[in-house]
């Protein structure tokens, strides 16, 4: 009887020990899992903060770039030439200024990008011709290929035709100096195939403007004999799919204020249906204000 009790006590001790071990192990594992989850959560939080920081930096950069852009545009309002001759913009602007007439008169250059298109170009021509005014068309080689008859009409009506790349695809156009030159040359080639080899306009407009484009890209354009030109006034017809006539006209009035020489950006590309109507209002305003009209060639 006594021996049996000893066995029972021994058995109870051993069982308690094993159960104790098991419970201890369970808690230890549980805690370690919790710690792991917590540490993962910390990592996630850090990662989120890092992403947030990058995103903030991006926003800041974007915002600063926007300010820079506006500042740059302001400086370009009078298309002035900087004294730094090494700067590619200065070299280009000097050439542009030699071509743009410098007079005491108020001069407006009406410019149309991204055409010629069946949608818009004939109506733009109608408005210009009705008013007896000449404009400058920065055409795309790919559009000229599809609508040679429209290019011919622009030319025959006495307007100027300039270069705006072949494809207008940013990822291609800005991929290297060689590619942008190829885009310009191919556009020149297709224009010449319609108008003949006498065509010799060396004005070029960068898709999206010249601001912030790599120096080597700009240098390639200049060394290939072209002059790039932006704008200092716009109707904002590309700032949305279809922008209302009133919104465009207000945008034009606010950006053209107090400028003696106006280089006005508009678009005769696909779908810009409101542009011809805005153009009529723009021309009336400019005539009233005593502007004369010139073309870039
Ligand atoms: Zn464009």
PDB file of C-alpha atoms and ligand atoms in Angstrom:
ATOM      1  CA  UNK A   1       0.000   0.000   0.000  1.00  0.00           C
ATOM      2  CA  UNK A   2       2.783   2.386   0.983  1.00  0.00           C
ATOM      3  CA  UNK A   3       4.764   1.459  -2.135  1.00  0.00           C
ATOM      4  CA  UNK A   4       1.720   2.219  -4.333  1.00  0.00           C
ATOM      5  CA  UNK A   5       1.359   5.703  -2.748  1.00  0.00           C
ATOM      6  CA  UNK A   6       4.977   6.439  -3.535  1.00  0.00           C
ATOM      7  CA  UNK A   7       4.375   5.452  -7.189  1.00  0.00           C
ATOM      8  CA  UNK A   8       1.271   7.699  -7.346  1.00  0.00           C
ATOM      9  CA  UNK A   9       3.112  10.693  -5.844  1.00  0.00           C
ATOM     10  CA  UNK A  10       6.031  10.099  -8.216  1.00  0.00           C
ATOM     11  CA  UNK A  11       3.622   9.852 -11.182  1.00  0.00           C
ATOM     12  CA  UNK A  12       1.842  13.091 -10.136  1.00  0.00           C
ATOM     13  CA  UNK A  13       5.188  14.929  -9.863  1.00  0.00           C
ATOM     14  CA  UNK A  14       6.353  13.713 -13.244  1.00  0.00           C
ATOM     15  CA  UNK A  15       3.004  14.651 -14.848  1.00  0.00           C
ATOM     16  CA  UNK A  16       3.084  18.099 -13.215  1.00  0.00           C
ATOM     17  CA  UNK A  17       6.634  18.577 -14.489  1.00  0.00           C
ATOM     18  CA  UNK A  18       5.731  17.576 -18.060  1.00  0.00           C
ATOM     19  CA  UNK A  19       2.577  19.729 -18.050  1.00  0.00           C
ATOM     20  CA  UNK A  20       4.625  22.599 -16.637  1.00  0.00           C
ATOM     21  CA  UNK A  21       7.181  22.234 -19.402  1.00  0.00           C
ATOM     22  CA  UNK A  22       4.455  22.123 -22.051  1.00  0.00           C
ATOM     23  CA  UNK A  23       2.726  25.237 -20.678  1.00  0.00           C
ATOM     24  CA  UNK A  24       6.050  27.062 -20.423  1.00  0.00           C
ATOM     25  CA  UNK A  25       6.921  26.164 -24.009  1.00  0.00           C
ATOM     26  CA  UNK A  26       3.492  27.264 -25.223  1.00  0.00           C
ATOM     27  CA  UNK A  27       3.818  30.669 -23.564  1.00  0.00           C
ATOM     28  CA  UNK A  28       7.356  31.078 -24.774  1.00  0.00           C
ATOM     29  CA  UNK A  29       6.327  30.314 -28.368  1.00  0.00           C
ATOM     30  CA  UNK A  30       3.264  32.475 -28.108  1.00  0.00           C
ATOM     31  CA  UNK A  31       5.301  35.402 -26.811  1.00  0.00           C
ATOM     32  CA  UNK A  32       7.903  34.946 -29.474  1.00  0.00           C
ATOM     33  CA  UNK A  33       5.175  34.905 -32.153  1.00  0.00           C
ATOM     34  CA  UNK A  34       3.695  38.051 -30.639  1.00  0.00           C
ATOM     35  CA  UNK A  35       7.112  39.679 -30.601  1.00  0.00           C
ATOM     36  CA  UNK A  36       7.591  38.699 -34.229  1.00  0.00           C
ATOM     37  CA  UNK A  37       4.217  40.167 -35.210  1.00  0.00           C
ATOM     38  CA  UNK A  38       5.044  43.322 -33.277  1.00  0.00           C
ATOM     39  CA  UNK A  39       8.432  43.646 -34.935  1.00  0.00           C
ATOM     40  CA  UNK A  40       6.846  43.051 -38.352  1.00  0.00           C
ATOM     41  CA  UNK A  41       4.295  45.747 -37.538  1.00  0.00           C
ATOM     42  CA  UNK A  42       7.148  48.097 -36.676  1.00  0.00           C
ATOM     43  CA  UNK A  43       8.851  47.322 -39.963  1.00  0.00           C
ATOM     44  CA  UNK A  44       5.587  47.938 -41.811  1.00  0.00           C
ATOM     45  CA  UNK A  45       5.127  51.207 -40.006  1.00  0.00           C
ATOM     46  CA  UNK A  46       8.684  52.239 -40.850  1.00  0.00           C
ATOM     47  CA  UNK A  47       8.157  51.233 -44.483  1.00  0.00           C
ATOM     48  CA  UNK A  48       4.933  53.228 -44.627  1.00  0.00           C
ATOM     49  CA  UNK A  49       6.699  56.242 -43.171  1.00  0.00           C
ATOM     50  CA  UNK A  50       9.512  55.817 -45.670  1.00  0.00           C
ATOM     51  CA  UNK A  51       7.039  55.631 -48.580  1.00  0.00           C
ATOM     52  CA  UNK A  52       5.181  58.616 -47.166  1.00  0.00           C
ATOM     53  CA  UNK A  53       8.467  60.510 -46.982  1.00  0.00           C
ATOM     54  CA  UNK A  54       9.336  59.645 -50.565  1.00  0.00           C
ATOM     55  CA  UNK A  55       5.854  60.629 -51.638  1.00  0.00           C
ATOM     56  CA  UNK A  56       6.143  63.923 -49.725  1.00  0.00           C
ATOM     57  CA  UNK A  57       9.504  64.518 -51.340  1.00  0.00           C
ATOM     58  CA  UNK A  58       7.952  63.799 -54.730  1.00  0.00           C
ATOM     59  CA  UNK A  59       5.146  66.231 -54.070  1.00  0.00           C
ATOM     60  CA  UNK A  60       7.617  68.811 -52.856  1.00  0.00           C
ATOM     61  CA  UNK A  61       9.791  68.250 -55.902  1.00  0.00           C
ATOM     62  CA  UNK A  62       6.764  68.453 -58.175  1.00  0.00           C
ATOM     63  CA  UNK A  63       5.607  71.633 -56.458  1.00  0.00           C
ATOM     64  CA  UNK A  64       9.062  73.190 -56.634  1.00  0.00           C
ATOM     65  CA  UNK A  65       9.294  72.204 -60.277  1.00  0.00           C
ATOM     66  CA  UNK A  66       5.933  73.858 -60.886  1.00  0.00           C
ATOM     67  CA  UNK A  67       7.163  77.055 -59.243  1.00  0.00           C
ATOM     68  CA  UNK A  68      10.374  76.848 -61.242  1.00  0.00           C
ATOM     69  CA  UNK A  69       8.337  76.361 -64.364  1.00  0.00           C
ATOM     70  CA  UNK A  70       6.223  79.410 -63.672  1.00  0.00           C
ATOM     71  CA  UNK A  71       9.312  81.434 -62.844  1.00  0.00           C
ATOM     72  CA  UNK A  72      10.938  80.225 -66.038  1.00  0.00           C
ATOM     73  CA  UNK A  73       7.890  81.136 -68.068  1.00  0.00           C
ATOM     74  CA  UNK A  74       7.854  84.598 -66.492  1.00  0.00           C
ATOM     75  CA  UNK A  75      11.433  85.087 -67.533  1.00  0.00           C
ATOM     76  CA  UNK A  76      10.538  84.026 -71.007  1.00  0.00           C
ATOM     77  CA  UNK A  77       7.703  86.505 -71.323  1.00  0.00           C
ATOM     78  CA  UNK A  78       9.823  89.016 -73.159  1.00  0.00           C
ATOM     79  CA  UNK A  79      11.807  86.183 -74.803  1.00  0.00           C
ATOM     80  CA  UNK A  80      14.872  87.856 -73.397  1.00  0.00           C
ATOM     81  CA  UNK A  81      18.421  86.655 -73.862  1.00  0.00           C
ATOM     82  CA  UNK A  82      20.467  85.751 -70.824  1.00  0.00           C
ATOM     83  CA  UNK A  83      24.050  87.011 -70.652  1.00  0.00           C
ATOM     84  CA  UNK A  84      25.364  83.474 -70.102  1.00  0.00           C
ATOM     85  CA  UNK A  85      26.427  82.470 -73.605  1.00  0.00           C
ATOM     86  CA  UNK A  86      27.299  78.927 -72.556  1.00  0.00           C
ATOM     87  CA  UNK A  87      23.706  78.208 -71.668  1.00  0.00           C
ATOM     88  CA  UNK A  88      21.973  76.370 -74.491  1.00  0.00           C
ATOM     89  CA  UNK A  89      18.706  78.263 -73.899  1.00  0.00           C
ATOM     90  CA  UNK A  90      20.573  81.550 -74.355  1.00  0.00           C
ATOM     91  CA  UNK A  91      22.174  80.436 -77.599  1.00  0.00           C
ATOM     92  CA  UNK A  92      18.796  79.286 -78.865  1.00  0.00           C
ATOM     93  CA  UNK A  93      16.922  82.403 -77.691  1.00  0.00           C
ATOM     94  CA  UNK A  94      19.478  84.661 -79.321  1.00  0.00           C
ATOM     95  CA  UNK A  95      18.784  82.999 -82.654  1.00  0.00           C
ATOM     96  CA  UNK A  96      15.032  83.151 -82.066  1.00  0.00           C
ATOM     97  CA  UNK A  97      15.195  86.840 -81.174  1.00  0.00           C
ATOM     98  CA  UNK A  98      17.090  87.604 -84.363  1.00  0.00           C
ATOM     99  CA  UNK A  99      14.229  86.102 -86.333  1.00  0.00           C
ATOM    100  CA  UNK A 100      11.300  87.465 -84.354  1.00  0.00           C
ATOM    101  CA  UNK A 101      10.769  91.022 -85.398  1.00  0.00           C
ATOM    102  CA  UNK A 102      11.770  93.492 -82.736  1.00  0.00           C
ATOM    103  CA  UNK A 103       9.646  96.557 -83.158  1.00  0.00           C
ATOM    104  CA  UNK A 104       7.779  98.989 -80.993  1.00  0.00           C
ATOM    105  CA  UNK A 105       4.546  97.452 -82.261  1.00  0.00           C
ATOM    106  CA  UNK A 106       2.391  94.965 -80.450  1.00  0.00           C
ATOM    107  CA  UNK A 107       2.839  91.643 -82.255  1.00  0.00           C
ATOM    108  CA  UNK A 108       0.894  88.392 -81.842  1.00  0.00           C
ATOM    109  CA  UNK A 109       1.962  84.994 -83.147  1.00  0.00           C
ATOM    110  CA  UNK A 110      -0.925  82.537 -83.316  1.00  0.00           C
ATOM    111  CA  UNK A 111       0.518  79.016 -83.110  1.00  0.00           C
ATOM    112  CA  UNK A 112      -1.270  75.671 -83.526  1.00  0.00           C
ATOM    113  CA  UNK A 113       0.247  72.374 -82.398  1.00  0.00           C
ATOM    114  CA  UNK A 114      -0.426  68.651 -82.986  1.00  0.00           C
ATOM    115  CA  UNK A 115      -2.202  68.848 -86.373  1.00  0.00           C
ATOM    116  CA  UNK A 116      -3.120  68.746 -89.115  1.00  0.00           C
ATOM    117  CA  UNK A 117      -6.371  66.991 -88.216  1.00  0.00           C
ATOM    118  CA  UNK A 118      -9.577  66.528 -90.140  1.00  0.00           C
ATOM    119  CA  UNK A 119     -11.489  67.446 -86.954  1.00  0.00           C
ATOM    120  CA  UNK A 120     -10.112  70.916 -86.384  1.00  0.00           C
ATOM    121  CA  UNK A 121      -7.607  72.204 -88.955  1.00  0.00           C
ATOM    122  CA  UNK A 122     -10.152  73.118 -91.710  1.00  0.00           C
ATOM    123  CA  UNK A 123     -12.174  75.172 -89.200  1.00  0.00           C
ATOM    124  CA  UNK A 124      -9.079  76.928 -87.848  1.00  0.00           C
ATOM    125  CA  UNK A 125      -8.112  77.810 -91.431  1.00  0.00           C
ATOM    126  CA  UNK A 126     -11.616  79.118 -92.063  1.00  0.00           C
ATOM    127  CA  UNK A 127     -11.401  81.492 -89.057  1.00  0.00           C
ATOM    128  CA  UNK A 128      -7.884  82.676 -89.943  1.00  0.00           C
ATOM    129  CA  UNK A 129      -8.719  83.206 -93.604  1.00  0.00           C
ATOM    130  CA  UNK A 130     -11.984  85.007 -92.806  1.00  0.00           C
ATOM    131  CA  UNK A 131      -9.984  87.466 -90.682  1.00  0.00           C
ATOM    132  CA  UNK A 132      -7.150  87.759 -93.210  1.00  0.00           C
ATOM    133  CA  UNK A 133      -4.626  86.565 -90.611  1.00  0.00           C
ATOM    134  CA  UNK A 134      -1.715  84.132 -90.937  1.00  0.00           C
ATOM    135  CA  UNK A 135      -0.787  81.588 -88.282  1.00  0.00           C
ATOM    136  CA  UNK A 136       2.029  79.120 -87.596  1.00  0.00           C
ATOM    137  CA  UNK A 137       1.281  75.382 -87.548  1.00  0.00           C
ATOM    138  CA  UNK A 138       3.633  73.136 -85.551  1.00  0.00           C
ATOM    139  CA  UNK A 139       2.739  69.893 -87.297  1.00  0.00           C
ATOM    140  CA  UNK A 140       3.394  66.255 -86.423  1.00  0.00           C
ATOM    141  CA  UNK A 141       5.012  64.117 -89.113  1.00  0.00           C
ATOM    142  CA  UNK A 142       2.591  61.258 -88.412  1.00  0.00           C
ATOM    143  CA  UNK A 143      -0.405  63.578 -88.945  1.00  0.00           C
ATOM    144  CA  UNK A 144       1.071  65.005 -92.146  1.00  0.00           C
ATOM    145  CA  UNK A 145       1.484  61.461 -93.453  1.00  0.00           C
ATOM    146  CA  UNK A 146      -2.234  60.825 -92.849  1.00  0.00           C
ATOM    147  CA  UNK A 147      -3.426  64.234 -94.133  1.00  0.00           C
ATOM    148  CA  UNK A 148      -1.050  65.574 -96.807  1.00  0.00           C
ATOM    149  CA  UNK A 149      -3.962  67.447 -98.432  1.00  0.00           C
ATOM    150  CA  UNK A 150      -4.479  69.469 -95.209  1.00  0.00           C
ATOM    151  CA  UNK A 151      -0.794  70.389 -95.050  1.00  0.00           C
ATOM    152  CA  UNK A 152      -0.982  71.519 -98.656  1.00  0.00           C
ATOM    153  CA  UNK A 153      -4.044  73.662 -97.855  1.00  0.00           C
ATOM    154  CA  UNK A 154      -2.298  75.307 -94.853  1.00  0.00           C
ATOM    155  CA  UNK A 155       0.673  76.107 -97.073  1.00  0.00           C
ATOM    156  CA  UNK A 156      -1.404  77.319-100.043  1.00  0.00           C
ATOM    157  CA  UNK A 157      -3.368  79.651 -97.745  1.00  0.00           C
ATOM    158  CA  UNK A 158      -0.056  81.331 -96.850  1.00  0.00           C
ATOM    159  CA  UNK A 159       0.446  80.105 -93.271  1.00  0.00           C
ATOM    160  CA  UNK A 160       3.773  78.988 -91.819  1.00  0.00           C
ATOM    161  CA  UNK A 161       4.536  75.332 -91.148  1.00  0.00           C
ATOM    162  CA  UNK A 162       6.958  74.332 -88.394  1.00  0.00           C
ATOM    163  CA  UNK A 163       8.107  71.091 -86.754  1.00  0.00           C
ATOM    164  CA  UNK A 164       6.687  69.389 -83.618  1.00  0.00           C
ATOM    165  CA  UNK A 165       8.268  65.868 -83.925  1.00  0.00           C
ATOM    166  CA  UNK A 166       6.924  62.846 -85.784  1.00  0.00           C
ATOM    167  CA  UNK A 167       5.197  60.804 -83.063  1.00  0.00           C
ATOM    168  CA  UNK A 168       4.783  63.214 -80.098  1.00  0.00           C
ATOM    169  CA  UNK A 169       5.320  60.176 -77.832  1.00  0.00           C
ATOM    170  CA  UNK A 170       7.301  61.553 -74.880  1.00  0.00           C
ATOM    171  CA  UNK A 171       8.954  58.239 -73.924  1.00  0.00           C
ATOM    172  CA  UNK A 172      10.295  57.972 -77.466  1.00  0.00           C
ATOM    173  CA  UNK A 173      10.947  61.616 -78.320  1.00  0.00           C
ATOM    174  CA  UNK A 174      12.969  62.266 -75.154  1.00  0.00           C
ATOM    175  CA  UNK A 175      14.749  58.899 -75.033  1.00  0.00           C
ATOM    176  CA  UNK A 176      17.993  60.215 -76.583  1.00  0.00           C
ATOM    177  CA  UNK A 177      19.437  63.085 -78.635  1.00  0.00           C
ATOM    178  CA  UNK A 178      19.652  60.731 -81.644  1.00  0.00           C
ATOM    179  CA  UNK A 179      15.959  59.840 -81.456  1.00  0.00           C
ATOM    180  CA  UNK A 180      14.723  63.427 -81.234  1.00  0.00           C
ATOM    181  CA  UNK A 181      16.820  64.359 -84.268  1.00  0.00           C
ATOM    182  CA  UNK A 182      15.392  61.375 -86.130  1.00  0.00           C
ATOM    183  CA  UNK A 183      11.863  62.543 -85.179  1.00  0.00           C
ATOM    184  CA  UNK A 184      12.579  66.062 -86.474  1.00  0.00           C
ATOM    185  CA  UNK A 185      14.263  64.887 -89.672  1.00  0.00           C
ATOM    186  CA  UNK A 186      11.484  62.420 -90.467  1.00  0.00           C
ATOM    187  CA  UNK A 187       8.910  65.179 -90.039  1.00  0.00           C
ATOM    188  CA  UNK A 188      10.940  67.490 -92.280  1.00  0.00           C
ATOM    189  CA  UNK A 189      11.108  64.689 -94.853  1.00  0.00           C
ATOM    190  CA  UNK A 190       7.352  64.077 -94.939  1.00  0.00           C
ATOM    191  CA  UNK A 191       6.660  67.836 -95.132  1.00  0.00           C
ATOM    192  CA  UNK A 192       9.074  68.125 -98.062  1.00  0.00           C
ATOM    193  CA  UNK A 193       7.379  65.181 -99.765  1.00  0.00           C
ATOM    194  CA  UNK A 194       4.203  67.302 -99.847  1.00  0.00           C
ATOM    195  CA  UNK A 195       5.542  70.847-100.265  1.00  0.00           C
ATOM    196  CA  UNK A 196       8.772  70.200-102.141  1.00  0.00           C
ATOM    197  CA  UNK A 197      12.442  70.687-101.243  1.00  0.00           C
ATOM    198  CA  UNK A 198      12.065  74.469-100.968  1.00  0.00           C
ATOM    199  CA  UNK A 199      10.448  74.035 -97.570  1.00  0.00           C
ATOM    200  CA  UNK A 200      12.932  75.463 -95.083  1.00  0.00           C
ATOM    201  CA  UNK A 201      11.281  76.412 -91.774  1.00  0.00           C
ATOM    202  CA  UNK A 202      13.669  75.781 -88.865  1.00  0.00           C
ATOM    203  CA  UNK A 203      11.291  76.467 -86.005  1.00  0.00           C
ATOM    204  CA  UNK A 204      10.721  73.550 -83.679  1.00  0.00           C
ATOM    205  CA  UNK A 205       8.516  73.155 -80.628  1.00  0.00           C
ATOM    206  CA  UNK A 206       9.200  70.480 -78.004  1.00  0.00           C
ATOM    207  CA  UNK A 207       6.102  68.415 -77.113  1.00  0.00           C
ATOM    208  CA  UNK A 208       5.177  69.816 -73.691  1.00  0.00           C
ATOM    209  CA  UNK A 209       7.617  72.721 -74.053  1.00  0.00           C
ATOM    210  CA  UNK A 210      11.378  73.046 -73.602  1.00  0.00           C
ATOM    211  CA  UNK A 211      11.408  73.536 -69.842  1.00  0.00           C
ATOM    212  CA  UNK A 212      13.347  70.872 -67.956  1.00  0.00           C
ATOM    213  CA  UNK A 213      14.423  68.987 -71.088  1.00  0.00           C
ATOM    214  CA  UNK A 214      17.948  67.569 -70.834  1.00  0.00           C
ATOM    215  CA  UNK A 215      20.665  69.917 -72.022  1.00  0.00           C
ATOM    216  CA  UNK A 216      21.991  67.332 -74.510  1.00  0.00           C
ATOM    217  CA  UNK A 217      18.531  67.026 -76.096  1.00  0.00           C
ATOM    218  CA  UNK A 218      18.273  70.802 -76.538  1.00  0.00           C
ATOM    219  CA  UNK A 219      21.864  70.996 -77.783  1.00  0.00           C
ATOM    220  CA  UNK A 220      21.148  68.296 -80.399  1.00  0.00           C
ATOM    221  CA  UNK A 221      18.172  70.299 -81.693  1.00  0.00           C
ATOM    222  CA  UNK A 222      20.190  73.507 -81.931  1.00  0.00           C
ATOM    223  CA  UNK A 223      23.203  71.852 -83.558  1.00  0.00           C
ATOM    224  CA  UNK A 224      20.939  70.270 -86.170  1.00  0.00           C
ATOM    225  CA  UNK A 225      20.049  73.807 -87.266  1.00  0.00           C
ATOM    226  CA  UNK A 226      16.673  74.141 -85.542  1.00  0.00           C
ATOM    227  CA  UNK A 227      15.478  76.823 -83.109  1.00  0.00           C
ATOM    228  CA  UNK A 228      13.066  75.780 -80.399  1.00  0.00           C
ATOM    229  CA  UNK A 229      10.373  78.102 -79.238  1.00  0.00           C
ATOM    230  CA  UNK A 230       7.802  77.846 -76.444  1.00  0.00           C
ATOM    231  CA  UNK A 231       4.927  80.244 -75.773  1.00  0.00           C
ATOM    232  CA  UNK A 232       4.140  83.058 -73.345  1.00  0.00           C
ATOM    233  CA  UNK A 233       0.370  82.977 -73.633  1.00  0.00           C
ATOM    234  CA  UNK A 234      -2.151  80.153 -74.014  1.00  0.00           C
ATOM    235  CA  UNK A 235      -5.836  79.316 -74.230  1.00  0.00           C
ATOM    236  CA  UNK A 236      -5.431  76.067 -72.300  1.00  0.00           C
ATOM    237  CA  UNK A 237      -7.230  74.046 -74.975  1.00  0.00           C
ATOM    238  CA  UNK A 238      -5.027  71.065 -74.070  1.00  0.00           C
ATOM    239  CA  UNK A 239      -5.796  71.306 -70.350  1.00  0.00           C
ATOM    240  CA  UNK A 240      -8.652  68.830 -70.579  1.00  0.00           C
ATOM    241  CA  UNK A 241     -10.389  66.728 -73.216  1.00  0.00           C
ATOM    242  CA  UNK A 242     -12.772  69.431 -74.364  1.00  0.00           C
ATOM    243  CA  UNK A 243     -12.281  72.776 -72.624  1.00  0.00           C
ATOM    244  CA  UNK A 244     -15.198  75.226 -72.837  1.00  0.00           C
ATOM    245  CA  UNK A 245     -14.903  78.349 -74.980  1.00  0.00           C
ATOM    246  CA  UNK A 246     -15.404  80.615 -71.966  1.00  0.00           C
ATOM    247  CA  UNK A 247     -12.742  78.880 -69.859  1.00  0.00           C
ATOM    248  CA  UNK A 248     -10.255  79.074 -72.735  1.00  0.00           C
ATOM    249  CA  UNK A 249     -10.986  82.716 -73.367  1.00  0.00           C
ATOM    250  CA  UNK A 250     -10.485  83.603 -69.680  1.00  0.00           C
ATOM    251  CA  UNK A 251      -7.221  81.611 -69.659  1.00  0.00           C
ATOM    252  CA  UNK A 252      -6.101  83.537 -72.718  1.00  0.00           C
ATOM    253  CA  UNK A 253      -6.958  86.939 -71.162  1.00  0.00           C
ATOM    254  CA  UNK A 254      -5.154  86.119 -67.915  1.00  0.00           C
ATOM    255  CA  UNK A 255      -1.988  84.870 -69.641  1.00  0.00           C
ATOM    256  CA  UNK A 256      -1.722  87.549 -72.358  1.00  0.00           C
ATOM    257  CA  UNK A 257      -1.877  90.555 -70.030  1.00  0.00           C
ATOM    258  CA  UNK A 258       0.755  93.289 -70.375  1.00  0.00           C
ATOM    259  CA  UNK A 259       2.829  91.544 -73.025  1.00  0.00           C
ATOM    260  CA  UNK A 260       3.941  93.371 -76.121  1.00  0.00           C
ATOM    261  CA  UNK A 261       4.953  90.241 -78.012  1.00  0.00           C
ATOM    262  CA  UNK A 262       2.554  87.327 -77.718  1.00  0.00           C
ATOM    263  CA  UNK A 263       3.341  83.773 -78.720  1.00  0.00           C
ATOM    264  CA  UNK A 264      -0.025  82.111 -78.268  1.00  0.00           C
ATOM    265  CA  UNK A 265      -0.330  78.341 -77.864  1.00  0.00           C
ATOM    266  CA  UNK A 266      -3.387  76.583 -79.280  1.00  0.00           C
ATOM    267  CA  UNK A 267      -4.000  73.131 -80.773  1.00  0.00           C
ATOM    268  CA  UNK A 268      -5.524  71.940 -84.044  1.00  0.00           C
ATOM    269  CA  UNK A 269      -5.029  68.262 -83.182  1.00  0.00           C
ATOM    270  CA  UNK A 270      -7.766  65.627 -83.010  1.00  0.00           C
ATOM    271  CA  UNK A 271     -10.779  66.475 -80.859  1.00  0.00           C
ATOM    272  CA  UNK A 272      -9.994  70.134 -80.091  1.00  0.00           C
ATOM    273  CA  UNK A 273     -13.452  71.119 -81.320  1.00  0.00           C
ATOM    274  CA  UNK A 274     -13.771  74.328 -79.265  1.00  0.00           C
ATOM    275  CA  UNK A 275     -10.476  75.845 -80.460  1.00  0.00           C
ATOM    276  CA  UNK A 276     -11.791  77.474 -83.699  1.00  0.00           C
ATOM    277  CA  UNK A 277     -14.527  79.298 -81.774  1.00  0.00           C
ATOM    278  CA  UNK A 278     -12.044  80.524 -79.151  1.00  0.00           C
ATOM    279  CA  UNK A 279      -9.698  81.588 -81.937  1.00  0.00           C
ATOM    280  CA  UNK A 280     -12.329  83.921 -83.362  1.00  0.00           C
ATOM    281  CA  UNK A 281     -12.760  85.625 -79.967  1.00  0.00           C
ATOM    282  CA  UNK A 282      -8.979  85.798 -79.448  1.00  0.00           C
ATOM    283  CA  UNK A 283      -8.473  87.470 -82.842  1.00  0.00           C
ATOM    284  CA  UNK A 284     -11.228  90.020 -82.158  1.00  0.00           C
ATOM    285  CA  UNK A 285      -9.683  90.910 -78.803  1.00  0.00           C
ATOM    286  CA  UNK A 286      -6.163  91.230 -80.236  1.00  0.00           C
ATOM    287  CA  UNK A 287      -7.392  93.422 -83.095  1.00  0.00           C
ATOM    288  CA  UNK A 288      -9.194  95.679 -80.631  1.00  0.00           C
ATOM    289  CA  UNK A 289      -6.014  95.924 -78.564  1.00  0.00           C
ATOM    290  CA  UNK A 290      -4.017  96.988 -81.623  1.00  0.00           C
ATOM    291  CA  UNK A 291      -1.922  93.860 -82.153  1.00  0.00           C
ATOM    292  CA  UNK A 292      -0.497  92.959 -85.537  1.00  0.00           C
ATOM    293  CA  UNK A 293      -0.064  89.345 -86.581  1.00  0.00           C
ATOM    294  CA  UNK A 294       3.145  87.635 -87.670  1.00  0.00           C
ATOM    295  CA  UNK A 295       4.246  84.072 -88.411  1.00  0.00           C
ATOM    296  CA  UNK A 296       7.348  82.106 -87.396  1.00  0.00           C
ATOM    297  CA  UNK A 297       9.553  81.268 -90.350  1.00  0.00           C
TER     298      UNK A 297
HETATM  299 ZN1  LIG B   1       2.049  69.025 -78.797  1.00  0.00          ZN
END
